[in-house]
Short mmCIF file of C-alpha atoms in Angstrom, two decimals:
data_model
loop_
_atom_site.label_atom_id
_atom_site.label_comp_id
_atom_site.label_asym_id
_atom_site.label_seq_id
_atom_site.Cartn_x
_atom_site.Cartn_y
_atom_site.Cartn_z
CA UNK A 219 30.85 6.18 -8.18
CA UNK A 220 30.20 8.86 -11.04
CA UNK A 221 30.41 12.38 -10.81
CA UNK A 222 26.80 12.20 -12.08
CA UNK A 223 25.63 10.31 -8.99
CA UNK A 224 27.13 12.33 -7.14
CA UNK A 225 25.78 15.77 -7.77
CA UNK A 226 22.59 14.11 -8.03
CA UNK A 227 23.01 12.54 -4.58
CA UNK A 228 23.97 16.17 -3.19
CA UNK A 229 20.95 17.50 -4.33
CA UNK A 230 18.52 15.02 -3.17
CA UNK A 231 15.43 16.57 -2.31
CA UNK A 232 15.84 19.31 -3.97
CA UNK A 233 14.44 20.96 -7.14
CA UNK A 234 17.17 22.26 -9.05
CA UNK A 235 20.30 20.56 -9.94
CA UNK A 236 23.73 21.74 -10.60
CA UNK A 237 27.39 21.35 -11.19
CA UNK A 238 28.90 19.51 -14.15
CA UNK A 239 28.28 15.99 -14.10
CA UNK A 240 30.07 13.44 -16.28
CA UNK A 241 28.00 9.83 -17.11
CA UNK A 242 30.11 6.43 -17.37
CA UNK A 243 29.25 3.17 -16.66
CA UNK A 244 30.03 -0.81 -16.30
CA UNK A 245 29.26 -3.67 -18.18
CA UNK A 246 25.60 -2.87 -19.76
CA UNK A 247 22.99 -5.17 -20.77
CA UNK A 248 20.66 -4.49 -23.96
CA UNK A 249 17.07 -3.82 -23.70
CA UNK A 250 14.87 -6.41 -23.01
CA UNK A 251 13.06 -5.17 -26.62
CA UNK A 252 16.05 -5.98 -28.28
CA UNK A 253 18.13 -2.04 -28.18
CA UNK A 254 21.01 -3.13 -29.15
CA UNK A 255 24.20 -4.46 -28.29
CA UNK A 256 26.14 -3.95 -24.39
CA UNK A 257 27.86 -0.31 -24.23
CA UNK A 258 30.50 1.42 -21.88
CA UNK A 259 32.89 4.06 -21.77
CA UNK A 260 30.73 7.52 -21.04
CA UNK A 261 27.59 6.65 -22.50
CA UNK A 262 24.76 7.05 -20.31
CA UNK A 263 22.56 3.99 -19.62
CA UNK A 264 19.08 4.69 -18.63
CA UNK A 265 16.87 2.06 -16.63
CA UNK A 266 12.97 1.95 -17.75
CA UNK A 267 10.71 -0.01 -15.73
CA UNK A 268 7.09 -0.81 -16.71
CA UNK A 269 4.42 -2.85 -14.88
CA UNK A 270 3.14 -4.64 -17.67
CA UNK A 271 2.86 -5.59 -21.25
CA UNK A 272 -0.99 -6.38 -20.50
CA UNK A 273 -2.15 -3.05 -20.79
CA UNK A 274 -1.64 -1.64 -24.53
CA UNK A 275 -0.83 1.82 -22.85
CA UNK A 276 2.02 0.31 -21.29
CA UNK A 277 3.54 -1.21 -24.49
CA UNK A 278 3.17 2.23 -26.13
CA UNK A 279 4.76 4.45 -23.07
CA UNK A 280 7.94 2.15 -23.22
CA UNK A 281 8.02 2.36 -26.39
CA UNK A 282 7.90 6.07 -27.04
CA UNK A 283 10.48 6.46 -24.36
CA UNK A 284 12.84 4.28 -25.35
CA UNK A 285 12.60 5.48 -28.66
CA UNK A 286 13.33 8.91 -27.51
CA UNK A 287 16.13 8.04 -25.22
CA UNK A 288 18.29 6.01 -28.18
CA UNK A 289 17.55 8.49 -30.42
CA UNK A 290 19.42 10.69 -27.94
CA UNK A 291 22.60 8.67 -27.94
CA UNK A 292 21.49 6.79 -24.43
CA UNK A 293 21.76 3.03 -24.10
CA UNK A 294 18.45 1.89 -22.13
CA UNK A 295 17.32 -1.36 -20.89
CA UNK A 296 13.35 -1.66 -20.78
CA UNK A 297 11.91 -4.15 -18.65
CA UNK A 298 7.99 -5.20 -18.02
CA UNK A 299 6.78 -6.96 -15.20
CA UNK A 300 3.85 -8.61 -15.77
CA UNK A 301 1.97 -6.83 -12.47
CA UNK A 302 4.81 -8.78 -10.37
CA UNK A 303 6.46 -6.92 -7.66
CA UNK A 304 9.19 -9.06 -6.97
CA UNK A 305 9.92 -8.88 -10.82
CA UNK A 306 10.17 -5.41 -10.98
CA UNK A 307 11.95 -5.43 -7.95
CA UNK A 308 14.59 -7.99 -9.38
CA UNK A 309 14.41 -6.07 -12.73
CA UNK A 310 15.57 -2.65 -10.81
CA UNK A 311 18.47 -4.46 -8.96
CA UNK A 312 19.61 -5.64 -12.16
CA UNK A 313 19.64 -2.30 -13.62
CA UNK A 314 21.22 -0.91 -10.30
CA UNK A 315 23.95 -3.89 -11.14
CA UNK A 316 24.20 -3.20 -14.83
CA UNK A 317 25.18 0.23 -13.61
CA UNK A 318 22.28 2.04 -14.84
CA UNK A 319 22.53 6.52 -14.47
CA UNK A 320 19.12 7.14 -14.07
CA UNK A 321 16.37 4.62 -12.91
CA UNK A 322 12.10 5.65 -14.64
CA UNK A 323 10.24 3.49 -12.90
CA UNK A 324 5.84 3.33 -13.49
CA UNK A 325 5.59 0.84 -10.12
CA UNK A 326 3.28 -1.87 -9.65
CA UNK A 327 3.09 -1.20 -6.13
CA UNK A 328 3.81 2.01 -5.02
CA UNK A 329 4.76 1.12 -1.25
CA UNK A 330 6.90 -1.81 -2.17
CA UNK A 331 10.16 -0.57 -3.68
CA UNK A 332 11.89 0.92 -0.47
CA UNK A 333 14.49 -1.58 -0.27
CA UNK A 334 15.27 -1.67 -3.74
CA UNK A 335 15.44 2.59 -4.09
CA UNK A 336 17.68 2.17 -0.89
CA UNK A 337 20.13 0.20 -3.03
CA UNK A 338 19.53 2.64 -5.78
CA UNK A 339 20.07 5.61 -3.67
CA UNK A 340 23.82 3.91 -2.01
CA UNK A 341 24.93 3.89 -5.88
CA UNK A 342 23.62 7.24 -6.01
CA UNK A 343 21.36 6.86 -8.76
CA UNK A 344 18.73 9.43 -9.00
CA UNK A 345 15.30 8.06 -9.98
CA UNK A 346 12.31 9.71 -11.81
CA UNK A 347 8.32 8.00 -11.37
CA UNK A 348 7.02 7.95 -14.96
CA UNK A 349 3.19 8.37 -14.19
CA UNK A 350 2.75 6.29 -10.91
CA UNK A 351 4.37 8.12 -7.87
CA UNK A 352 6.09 5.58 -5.59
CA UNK A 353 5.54 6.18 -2.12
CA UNK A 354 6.86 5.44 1.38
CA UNK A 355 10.52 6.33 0.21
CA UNK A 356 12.62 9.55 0.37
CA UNK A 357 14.62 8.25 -2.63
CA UNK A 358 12.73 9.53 -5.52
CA UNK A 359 13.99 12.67 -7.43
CA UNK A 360 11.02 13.78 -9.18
CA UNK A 361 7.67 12.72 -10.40
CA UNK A 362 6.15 13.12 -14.00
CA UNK A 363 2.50 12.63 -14.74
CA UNK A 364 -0.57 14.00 -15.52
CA UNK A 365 -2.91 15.85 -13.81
CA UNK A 366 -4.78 12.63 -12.36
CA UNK A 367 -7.29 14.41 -10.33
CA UNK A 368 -8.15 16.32 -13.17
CA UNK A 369 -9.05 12.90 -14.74
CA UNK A 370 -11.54 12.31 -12.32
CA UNK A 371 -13.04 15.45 -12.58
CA UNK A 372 -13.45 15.65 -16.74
CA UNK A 373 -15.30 12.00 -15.94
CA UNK A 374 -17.47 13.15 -13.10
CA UNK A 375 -18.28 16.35 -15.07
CA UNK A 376 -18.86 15.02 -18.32
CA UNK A 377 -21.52 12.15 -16.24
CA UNK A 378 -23.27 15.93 -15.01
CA UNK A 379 -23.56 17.58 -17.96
CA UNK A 380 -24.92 14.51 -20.10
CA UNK A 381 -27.00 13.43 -17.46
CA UNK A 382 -28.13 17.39 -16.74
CA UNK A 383 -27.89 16.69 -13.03
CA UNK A 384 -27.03 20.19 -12.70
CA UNK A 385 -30.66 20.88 -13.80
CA UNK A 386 -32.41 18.49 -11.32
CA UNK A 387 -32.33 15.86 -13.88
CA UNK A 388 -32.78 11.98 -12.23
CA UNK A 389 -32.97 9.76 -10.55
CA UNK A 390 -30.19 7.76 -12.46
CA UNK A 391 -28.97 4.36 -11.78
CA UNK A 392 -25.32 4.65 -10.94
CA UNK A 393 -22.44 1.99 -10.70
CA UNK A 394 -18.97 3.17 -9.35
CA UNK A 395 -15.91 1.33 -10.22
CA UNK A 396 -11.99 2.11 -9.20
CA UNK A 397 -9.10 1.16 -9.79
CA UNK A 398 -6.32 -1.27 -8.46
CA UNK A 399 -6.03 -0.25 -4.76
CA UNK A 400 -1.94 -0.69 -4.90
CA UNK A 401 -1.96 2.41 -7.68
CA UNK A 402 -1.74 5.66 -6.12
CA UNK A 403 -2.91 7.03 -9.43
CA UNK A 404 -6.24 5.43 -8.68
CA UNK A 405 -7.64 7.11 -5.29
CA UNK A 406 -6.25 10.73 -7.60
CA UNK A 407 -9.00 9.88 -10.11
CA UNK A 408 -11.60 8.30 -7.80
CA UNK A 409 -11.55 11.42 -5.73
CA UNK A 410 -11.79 14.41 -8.62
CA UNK A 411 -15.12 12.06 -9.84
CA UNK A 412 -16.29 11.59 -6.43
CA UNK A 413 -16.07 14.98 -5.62
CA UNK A 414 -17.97 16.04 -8.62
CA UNK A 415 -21.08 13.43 -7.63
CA UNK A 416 -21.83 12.70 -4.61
CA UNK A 417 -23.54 16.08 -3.70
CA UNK A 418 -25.50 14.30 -6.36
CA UNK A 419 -25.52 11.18 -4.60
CA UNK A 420 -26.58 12.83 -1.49
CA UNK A 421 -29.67 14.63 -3.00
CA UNK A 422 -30.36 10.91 -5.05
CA UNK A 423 -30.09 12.08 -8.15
CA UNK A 424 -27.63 9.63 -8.77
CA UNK A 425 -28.87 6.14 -7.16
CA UNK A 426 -26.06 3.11 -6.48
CA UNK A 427 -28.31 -0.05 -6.23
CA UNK A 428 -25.34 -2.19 -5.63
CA UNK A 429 -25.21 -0.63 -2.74
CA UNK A 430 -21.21 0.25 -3.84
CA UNK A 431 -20.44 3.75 -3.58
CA UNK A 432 -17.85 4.24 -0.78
CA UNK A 433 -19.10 6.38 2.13
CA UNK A 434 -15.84 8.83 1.79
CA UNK A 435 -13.44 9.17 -0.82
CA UNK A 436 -10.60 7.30 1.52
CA UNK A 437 -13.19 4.40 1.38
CA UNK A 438 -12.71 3.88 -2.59
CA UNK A 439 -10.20 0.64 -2.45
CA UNK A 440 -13.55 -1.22 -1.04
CA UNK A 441 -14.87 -0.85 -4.89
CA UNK A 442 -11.31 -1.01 -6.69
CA UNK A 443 -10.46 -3.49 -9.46
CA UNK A 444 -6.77 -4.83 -8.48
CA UNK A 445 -4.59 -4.89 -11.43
CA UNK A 446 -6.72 -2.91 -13.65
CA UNK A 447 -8.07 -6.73 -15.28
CA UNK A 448 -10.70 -6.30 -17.55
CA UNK A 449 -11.95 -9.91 -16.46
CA UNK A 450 -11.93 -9.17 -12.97
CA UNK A 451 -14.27 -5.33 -13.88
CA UNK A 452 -16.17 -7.64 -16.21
CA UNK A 453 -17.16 -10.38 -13.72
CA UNK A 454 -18.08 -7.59 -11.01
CA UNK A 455 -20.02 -6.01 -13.06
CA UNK A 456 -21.46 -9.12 -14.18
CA UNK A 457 -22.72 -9.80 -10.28
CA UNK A 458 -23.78 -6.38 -9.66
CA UNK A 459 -26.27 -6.85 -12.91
CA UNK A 460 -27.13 -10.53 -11.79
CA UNK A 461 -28.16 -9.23 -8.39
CA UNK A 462 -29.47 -5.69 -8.52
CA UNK A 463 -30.92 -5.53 -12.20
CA UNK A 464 -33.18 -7.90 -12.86
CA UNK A 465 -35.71 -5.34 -12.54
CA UNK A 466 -34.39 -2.41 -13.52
CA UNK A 467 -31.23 -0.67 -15.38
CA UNK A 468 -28.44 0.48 -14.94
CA UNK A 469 -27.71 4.60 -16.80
CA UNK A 470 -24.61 5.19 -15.50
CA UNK A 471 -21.02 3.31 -15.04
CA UNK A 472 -17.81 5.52 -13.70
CA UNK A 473 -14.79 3.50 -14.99
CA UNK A 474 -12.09 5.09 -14.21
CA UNK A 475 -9.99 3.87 -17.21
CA UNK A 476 -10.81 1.64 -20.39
CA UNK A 477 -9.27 -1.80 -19.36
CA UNK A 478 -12.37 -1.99 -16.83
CA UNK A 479 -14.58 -0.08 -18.92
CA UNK A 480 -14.05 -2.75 -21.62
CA UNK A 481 -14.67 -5.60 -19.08
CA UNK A 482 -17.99 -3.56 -17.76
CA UNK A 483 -18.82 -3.09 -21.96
CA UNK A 484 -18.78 -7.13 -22.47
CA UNK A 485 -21.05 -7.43 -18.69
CA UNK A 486 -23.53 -5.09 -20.29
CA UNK A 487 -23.59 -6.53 -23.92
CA UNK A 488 -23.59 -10.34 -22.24
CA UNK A 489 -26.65 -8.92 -19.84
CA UNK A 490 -28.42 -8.17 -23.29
CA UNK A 491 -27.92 -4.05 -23.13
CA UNK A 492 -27.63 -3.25 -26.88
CA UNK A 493 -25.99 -0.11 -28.42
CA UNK A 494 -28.07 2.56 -28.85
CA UNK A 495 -31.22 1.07 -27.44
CA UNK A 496 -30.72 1.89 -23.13
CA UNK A 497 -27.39 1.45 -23.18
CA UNK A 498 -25.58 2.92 -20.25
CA UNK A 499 -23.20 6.12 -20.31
CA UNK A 500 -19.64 4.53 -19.20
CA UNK A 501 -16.71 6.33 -18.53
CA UNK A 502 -13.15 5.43 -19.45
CA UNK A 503 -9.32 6.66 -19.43
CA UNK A 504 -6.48 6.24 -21.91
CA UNK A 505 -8.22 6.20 -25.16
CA UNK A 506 -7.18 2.67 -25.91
CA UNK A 507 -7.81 1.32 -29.44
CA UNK A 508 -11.15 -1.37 -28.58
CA UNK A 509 -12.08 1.53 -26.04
CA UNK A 510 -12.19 4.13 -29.17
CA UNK A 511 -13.72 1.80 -31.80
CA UNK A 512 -16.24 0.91 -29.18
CA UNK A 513 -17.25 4.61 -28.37
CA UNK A 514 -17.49 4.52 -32.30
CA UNK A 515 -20.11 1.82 -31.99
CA UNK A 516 -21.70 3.87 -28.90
CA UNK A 517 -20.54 1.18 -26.32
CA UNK A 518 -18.39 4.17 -24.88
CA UNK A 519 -19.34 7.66 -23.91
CA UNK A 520 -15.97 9.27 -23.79
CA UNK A 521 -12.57 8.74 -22.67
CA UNK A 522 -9.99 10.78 -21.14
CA UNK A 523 -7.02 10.74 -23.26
CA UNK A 524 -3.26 11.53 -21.80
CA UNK A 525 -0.90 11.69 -24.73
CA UNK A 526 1.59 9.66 -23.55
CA UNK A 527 3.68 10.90 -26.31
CA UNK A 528 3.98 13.88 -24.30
CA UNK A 529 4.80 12.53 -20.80
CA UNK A 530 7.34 10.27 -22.56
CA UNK A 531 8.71 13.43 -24.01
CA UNK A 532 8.92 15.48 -21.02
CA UNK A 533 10.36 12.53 -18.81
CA UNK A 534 13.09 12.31 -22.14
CA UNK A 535 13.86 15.87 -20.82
CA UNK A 536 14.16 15.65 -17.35
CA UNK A 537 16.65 12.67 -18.31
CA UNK A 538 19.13 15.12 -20.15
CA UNK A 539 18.57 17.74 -17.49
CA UNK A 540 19.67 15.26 -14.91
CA UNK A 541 22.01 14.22 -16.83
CA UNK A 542 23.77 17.71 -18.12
CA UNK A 543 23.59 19.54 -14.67
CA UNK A 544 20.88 21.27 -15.46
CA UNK A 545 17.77 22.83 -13.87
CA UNK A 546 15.21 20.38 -13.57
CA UNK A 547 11.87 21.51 -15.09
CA UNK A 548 9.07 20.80 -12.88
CA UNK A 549 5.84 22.73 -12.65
CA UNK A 550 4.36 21.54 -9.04
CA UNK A 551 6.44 21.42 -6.07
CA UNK A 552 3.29 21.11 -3.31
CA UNK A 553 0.64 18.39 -4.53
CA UNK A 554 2.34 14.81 -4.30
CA UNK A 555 3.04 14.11 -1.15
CA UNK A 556 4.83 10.07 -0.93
CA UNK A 557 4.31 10.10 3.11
CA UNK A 558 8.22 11.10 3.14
CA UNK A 559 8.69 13.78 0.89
CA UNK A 560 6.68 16.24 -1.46
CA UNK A 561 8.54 14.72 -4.92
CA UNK A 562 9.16 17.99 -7.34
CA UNK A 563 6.72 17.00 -10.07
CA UNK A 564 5.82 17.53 -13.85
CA UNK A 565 2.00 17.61 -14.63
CA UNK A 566 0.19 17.70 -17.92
CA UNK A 567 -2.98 18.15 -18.88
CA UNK A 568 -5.41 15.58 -19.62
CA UNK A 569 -8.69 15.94 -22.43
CA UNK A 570 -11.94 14.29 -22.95
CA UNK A 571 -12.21 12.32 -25.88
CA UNK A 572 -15.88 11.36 -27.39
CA UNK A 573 -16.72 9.54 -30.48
CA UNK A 574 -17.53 13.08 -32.04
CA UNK A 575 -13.86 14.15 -31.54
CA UNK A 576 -12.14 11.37 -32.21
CA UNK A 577 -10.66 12.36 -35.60
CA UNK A 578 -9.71 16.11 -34.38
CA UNK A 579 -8.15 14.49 -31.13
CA UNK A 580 -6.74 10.81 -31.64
CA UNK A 581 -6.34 10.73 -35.37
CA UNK A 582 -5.36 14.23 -36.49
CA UNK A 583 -2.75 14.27 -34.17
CA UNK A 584 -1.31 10.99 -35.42
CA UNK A 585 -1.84 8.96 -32.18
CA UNK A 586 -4.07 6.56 -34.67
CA UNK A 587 -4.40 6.15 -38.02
CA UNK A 588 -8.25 6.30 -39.44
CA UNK A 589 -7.76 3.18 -41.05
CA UNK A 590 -6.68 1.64 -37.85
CA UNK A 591 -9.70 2.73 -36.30
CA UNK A 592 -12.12 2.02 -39.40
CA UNK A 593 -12.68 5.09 -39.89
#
C-alpha cells in the first residue's frame, strides 16, 4: 500500500489534505489511446474513465486530460465505455489492478459503482468525479464540474428574454425535453430551466401540447432521453409533432444539451419546419461542432458552452494536489450532496453561446478553428 493511499485514505472526507505522500506502483498498462509503453518505479499512474466515445464532448474531455496529465510526467490509462456499466465497472477494476494512484471517473450511472469504489477505497485509492457526481457511495474524494444548475437557468432565461415572457408576451407552444434519467447532471439542469418557466407555465404563457411537462421538478425522468441518443430525442420528438401538431406549431423546444437538440433539429426539418421561416427556438448544451454550424444556419438558438479545457485543467490540478500533499482546491463544500456525503467540489462557470458570438466565444478562444466551422 503507498504512502500516497494512505494519507489520502486518512483524510477521507475531508477537504484538505496533508502529509508527504510518495506515488509508486505495479505493473501498468498503456492507455487504451495508445499513451505509451507500461511504467513503474515512482511514477504516478492515473486512471481516466469516460462513458463514451459517442458523444464528441467525451472524446475531447479525455483527450485534454490525458494530454495534460502526460505532459506532467503521469502515466494514464483512458478507457471509454460505450454507455455500458458493467464496462466501466470492469474498466475501473482493471485500473484498481493495474495499480492505478488516483481513479477520474465521468460515470454512466451514477448509483452503480459502489462495489467497485469499495474495492477502490480497500487499495486506498482516492477518486475524483470529472463532471458527473457518483452517488450512493462515501468513497469519492471530491467532485469537479460546472455549475449545472446554472445551465438550466442561462437556457430557461435566454427562452424568457427571446420570447419576452417577462412582458406578457404568449401564448407559446412549448416542448420540454431532459436528459438521461441515470445522469445526475440531468435533474441539475432540468431544475435551474424549470424553475425559470413554469411560473410561466402556470399563467400559460408557455403552453405544452404534448401534454409533457412534469408536474414538479422531481417528476423530470418521466420526459428524459436515456443515454443522451440523438435518435431516441429525434424519434420523440418526431411523435410529439405526429400527434399534437398537425394543426398547429411548435415555438419553443428546451433541450437540455445538443446531442438531443440535434435529434429534435432533424424531427423539425423532417416535419417540414424550415430555417428562418417558423422555425422553433431550441435550446442546447456543449457547443458541439453540428450544434454550432447549425445555430449558424439558424437551426439553433444558442448553446451553453462549458470549456472543457478548463474542467480538464482544474481536475489536472487537483491530481498533483492529491498527489503532492497538498491542499485541495475546491470552491463549494455544501451543494452536492451523493445521499452519503456532501463531496468537496470544484465549480466553473458556464456561458451562453449564440450564432452572434460564436467567433468571440468558440473561435477566438481557439476551441474551433473558423475554417472548421465555415466560417
Amino acid at each position: 500500500m503507498t504512502s500516497m493511499r494512505k494519507a489520502v485514505a486518512a483524510a477521507a472526507g475531508m477537504t484538505l489534505l496533508f502529509g508527504a505522500l510518495t506515488a509508486c506502483s505495479s505493473e501498468r498498462a498503456g492507455s487504451e489511446s495508445g499513451g505509451g509503453e507500461t511504467g513503474g518505479g515512482d511514477t504516478p499512474l492515473i486512471g481516466i474513465a469516460m462513458p463514451t466515445r459517442s458523444l464528441e464532448r467525451w472524446n475531447n474531455d479525455g483527450a485534454h486530460l490525458e494530454e495534460l496529465l502526460g505532459d506532467a510526467g503521469y502515466e494514464t490509462t483512458l478507457q471509454y465505455a460505450d454507455n455500458k456499466v458493467d464496462q466501466q465497472i470492469t474498466q475501473l477494476q482493471n485500473m484498481i489492478n493495474q495499480g492505478a494512484d488516483v481513479l477520474v471517473i465521468a460515470s454512466i450511472d451514477g448509483t452503480a459503482l459502489g462495489p467497485v469504489l469499495d474495492a477502490a477505497a480497500k487499495e486506498e485509492i482516492p477518486v475524483i468525479a470529472y463532471d458527473r457526481l457518483i452517488n450512493d457511495s462515501e468513497h469519492v474524494d471530491y467532485y469537479a464540474t460546472f455549475d449545472n444548475e446554472k445551465v438550466g437557468t442561462l437556457q430557461g432565461e435566454f427562452i424568457a428574454e427571446q420570447l419576452g415572457l417577462e412582458g406578457g408576451a404568449g401564448p407559446f407552444n412549448l416542448e420540454p425535453f431532459a436528459g438521461s434519467p441515470d445522469d445526475n447532471n440531468a435533474r441539475f439542469f432540468f431544475k435551474g430551466a424549470w424553475d425559470v418557466l413554469t411560473p410561466y407555465v402556470e399563467s400559460g404563457q408557455l403552453v405544452v401540447p404534448s401534454g409533457k411537462a412534469p408536474a414538479t421538478v422531481d417528476d423530470w425522468t418521466t420526459i428524459g432521453i436515456q443515454g443522451w441518443e440523438s435518435a431516441k430525442a429525434q424519434s420523440e420528438m418526431e411523435n410529439r409533432l405526429n400527434s399534437f401538431y398537425t394543426d398547429k406549431k411548435v415555438n419553443v423546444v428546451l433541450s437540455p444539451n445538443d446531442s438531443l437538440a440535434l435529434g429534435i433539429e432533424q424531427a423539425l426539418e423532417g416535419s417540414g419546419y424550415s430555417a428562418g421561416e417558423g422555425w422553433p427556438l431550441v435550446t442546447g448544451q456543449d457547443a458541439d461542432e453540428a450544434n454550432v454550424k447549425n445555430m449558424l444556419a439558424g437551426k439553433q438558438a444558442m448553446t451553453v458552452w462549458k470549456d472543457t479545457r478548463t474542467l480538464g485543467d482544474q481536475v489536472a490540478k487537483m491530481v498533483q494536489q492529491i498527489v503532492d500533499g497538498k491542499e485541495v482546491e475546491v470552491n463549494d463544500t455544501e451543494t452536492y450532496d451523493n445521499g452519503v456525503k456532501v463531496v468537496p467540489s470544484f465549480l466553473l462557470d458556464p456561458q451562453v453561446v449564440t450564432a452572434d458570438t460564436v467567433q468571440t466565444t468558440l473561435v477566438d478562444s481557439g476551441f474551433y478553428t473558423a475554417d472548421k466551422l465555415g466560417l
